[in-house]
């Protein structure tokens, strides 16, 4: 959780060990290694955007994953969400070729997975 000086919550990050939801359909878990973290959500309230809060939340998540012994992290982004994809790639994340589609009210919404090594 990132807070502004006035102690307002301006954003949050949620993550945990990667499970079958973080893997691509029919992908063997060993493809990524055994110690994989998954970021499930990283949001900053729009009026607090472009002030570094997202970068600090992501950096704090990476530090926590490293401290917990994870060696890789993954995140799913909507294929059309260029803002999220640009944010993650600017922080060193890269698409790894995995893709899936979420069924949202009978509409398939494509996503791509990005990953980053946590090994220093």
mmCIF file of C-alpha atoms in Angstrom:
data_model
loop_
_atom_site.group_PDB
_atom_site.id
_atom_site.type_symbol
_atom_site.label_atom_id
_atom_site.label_comp_id
_atom_site.label_asym_id
_atom_site.label_seq_id
_atom_site.Cartn_x
_atom_site.Cartn_y
_atom_site.Cartn_z
ATOM 1 C CA UNK A 1 0.000 0.000 0.000
ATOM 2 C CA UNK A 2 1.341 3.402 -1.000
ATOM 3 C CA UNK A 3 0.141 6.457 0.937
ATOM 4 C CA UNK A 4 0.399 10.134 0.107
ATOM 5 C CA UNK A 5 1.757 12.624 2.635
ATOM 6 C CA UNK A 6 -1.775 13.329 3.897
ATOM 7 C CA UNK A 7 -2.070 9.590 4.738
ATOM 8 C CA UNK A 8 -4.484 8.761 1.920
ATOM 9 C CA UNK A 9 -4.218 5.307 0.418
ATOM 10 C CA UNK A 10 -3.352 6.026 -3.205
ATOM 11 C CA UNK A 11 -2.691 2.520 -4.486
ATOM 12 C CA UNK A 12 -1.941 -1.085 -3.673
ATOM 13 C CA UNK A 13 -0.229 -4.184 -5.003
ATOM 14 C CA UNK A 14 -1.449 -7.743 -4.488
ATOM 15 C CA UNK A 15 0.739 -10.761 -5.150
ATOM 16 C CA UNK A 16 1.597 -14.238 -4.014
ATOM 17 C CA UNK A 17 3.127 -17.495 -5.158
ATOM 18 C CA UNK A 18 2.244 -18.314 -8.752
ATOM 19 C CA UNK A 19 -0.460 -20.938 -9.103
ATOM 20 C CA UNK A 20 -2.317 -22.419 -12.053
ATOM 21 C CA UNK A 21 -3.967 -19.023 -12.648
ATOM 22 C CA UNK A 22 -0.551 -17.460 -13.275
ATOM 23 C CA UNK A 23 0.528 -20.169 -15.663
ATOM 24 C CA UNK A 24 -0.606 -20.353 -19.251
ATOM 25 C CA UNK A 25 -3.125 -23.056 -20.132
ATOM 26 C CA UNK A 26 -1.476 -26.486 -20.181
ATOM 27 C CA UNK A 27 1.931 -25.022 -19.336
ATOM 28 C CA UNK A 28 4.177 -27.164 -17.155
ATOM 29 C CA UNK A 29 5.105 -25.300 -13.940
ATOM 30 C CA UNK A 30 8.770 -26.208 -14.358
ATOM 31 C CA UNK A 31 8.940 -23.968 -17.445
ATOM 32 C CA UNK A 32 9.330 -20.981 -15.136
ATOM 33 C CA UNK A 33 11.025 -22.712 -12.226
ATOM 34 C CA UNK A 34 9.682 -23.569 -8.823
ATOM 35 C CA UNK A 35 9.981 -20.212 -7.106
ATOM 36 C CA UNK A 36 7.660 -17.969 -9.098
ATOM 37 C CA UNK A 37 5.701 -15.025 -7.688
ATOM 38 C CA UNK A 38 2.681 -13.573 -9.453
ATOM 39 C CA UNK A 39 1.448 -10.027 -9.217
ATOM 40 C CA UNK A 40 -2.318 -10.203 -9.391
ATOM 41 C CA UNK A 41 -3.073 -6.500 -9.159
ATOM 42 C CA UNK A 42 -1.212 -3.210 -9.021
ATOM 43 C CA UNK A 43 -3.415 -0.139 -8.987
ATOM 44 C CA UNK A 44 -2.876 3.540 -8.307
ATOM 45 C CA UNK A 45 -5.904 5.789 -8.001
ATOM 46 C CA UNK A 46 -5.897 7.878 -11.214
ATOM 47 C CA UNK A 47 -5.699 11.292 -9.543
ATOM 48 C CA UNK A 48 -2.466 10.133 -7.845
ATOM 49 C CA UNK A 49 -0.955 8.736 -11.040
ATOM 50 C CA UNK A 50 2.321 9.773 -12.665
ATOM 51 C CA UNK A 51 3.958 10.523 -9.294
ATOM 52 C CA UNK A 52 6.004 7.364 -8.858
ATOM 53 C CA UNK A 53 3.577 5.511 -6.602
ATOM 54 C CA UNK A 54 3.243 2.577 -9.028
ATOM 55 C CA UNK A 55 7.009 2.290 -9.390
ATOM 56 C CA UNK A 56 7.465 2.282 -5.619
ATOM 57 C CA UNK A 57 4.756 -0.363 -5.194
ATOM 58 C CA UNK A 58 6.379 -2.548 -7.853
ATOM 59 C CA UNK A 59 9.852 -2.080 -6.314
ATOM 60 C CA UNK A 60 8.528 -2.972 -2.850
ATOM 61 C CA UNK A 61 6.896 -6.087 -4.303
ATOM 62 C CA UNK A 62 10.161 -7.135 -5.963
ATOM 63 C CA UNK A 63 12.038 -6.627 -2.677
ATOM 64 C CA UNK A 64 9.476 -8.733 -0.800
ATOM 65 C CA UNK A 65 9.616 -11.521 -3.407
ATOM 66 C CA UNK A 66 13.406 -11.618 -3.254
ATOM 67 C CA UNK A 67 13.314 -11.739 0.554
ATOM 68 C CA UNK A 68 10.850 -14.633 0.322
ATOM 69 C CA UNK A 69 13.160 -16.572 -2.011
ATOM 70 C CA UNK A 70 11.325 -16.158 -5.314
ATOM 71 C CA UNK A 71 13.522 -16.163 -8.417
ATOM 72 C CA UNK A 72 11.002 -15.100 -11.078
ATOM 73 C CA UNK A 73 7.839 -12.997 -11.130
ATOM 74 C CA UNK A 74 5.008 -12.971 -13.648
ATOM 75 C CA UNK A 75 2.119 -10.644 -14.430
ATOM 76 C CA UNK A 76 -0.733 -10.848 -16.911
ATOM 77 C CA UNK A 77 -1.661 -7.732 -18.886
ATOM 78 C CA UNK A 78 -4.468 -7.162 -21.325
ATOM 79 C CA UNK A 79 -3.042 -7.243 -24.817
ATOM 80 C CA UNK A 80 -4.616 -3.850 -25.607
ATOM 81 C CA UNK A 81 -3.456 -2.229 -22.331
ATOM 82 C CA UNK A 82 -0.386 -0.472 -23.647
ATOM 83 C CA UNK A 83 -0.047 1.651 -20.490
ATOM 84 C CA UNK A 84 0.409 -1.359 -18.197
ATOM 85 C CA UNK A 85 2.628 -3.152 -20.683
ATOM 86 C CA UNK A 86 4.820 -0.042 -21.099
ATOM 87 C CA UNK A 87 5.017 0.448 -17.330
ATOM 88 C CA UNK A 88 6.173 -3.132 -16.757
ATOM 89 C CA UNK A 89 8.608 -3.225 -19.683
ATOM 90 C CA UNK A 90 10.165 0.059 -18.534
ATOM 91 C CA UNK A 91 10.837 -1.700 -15.207
ATOM 92 C CA UNK A 92 12.627 -4.593 -16.923
ATOM 93 C CA UNK A 93 9.738 -7.005 -17.459
ATOM 94 C CA UNK A 94 9.331 -8.715 -20.844
ATOM 95 C CA UNK A 95 6.672 -10.779 -22.603
ATOM 96 C CA UNK A 96 7.527 -14.479 -22.413
ATOM 97 C CA UNK A 97 5.278 -15.741 -25.202
ATOM 98 C CA UNK A 98 2.473 -17.059 -22.992
ATOM 99 C CA UNK A 99 -1.040 -15.913 -23.841
ATOM 100 C CA UNK A 100 -4.563 -16.581 -22.674
ATOM 101 C CA UNK A 101 -8.042 -15.160 -23.138
ATOM 102 C CA UNK A 102 -10.418 -14.253 -20.334
ATOM 103 C CA UNK A 103 -14.094 -14.962 -20.925
ATOM 104 C CA UNK A 104 -15.901 -11.767 -19.917
ATOM 105 C CA UNK A 105 -19.634 -11.992 -20.607
ATOM 106 C CA UNK A 106 -19.036 -14.233 -23.640
ATOM 107 C CA UNK A 107 -16.334 -11.924 -24.958
ATOM 108 C CA UNK A 108 -12.803 -13.333 -25.055
ATOM 109 C CA UNK A 109 -10.317 -10.694 -23.901
ATOM 110 C CA UNK A 110 -6.708 -11.565 -24.836
ATOM 111 C CA UNK A 111 -3.911 -11.235 -22.296
ATOM 112 C CA UNK A 112 -0.168 -11.708 -22.505
ATOM 113 C CA UNK A 113 2.144 -12.702 -19.680
ATOM 114 C CA UNK A 114 5.236 -10.733 -18.757
ATOM 115 C CA UNK A 115 8.034 -11.951 -16.532
ATOM 116 C CA UNK A 116 11.120 -10.674 -14.780
ATOM 117 C CA UNK A 117 14.062 -12.417 -13.149
ATOM 118 C CA UNK A 118 14.481 -11.608 -9.472
ATOM 119 C CA UNK A 119 18.022 -12.971 -9.310
ATOM 120 C CA UNK A 120 20.528 -10.185 -8.737
#
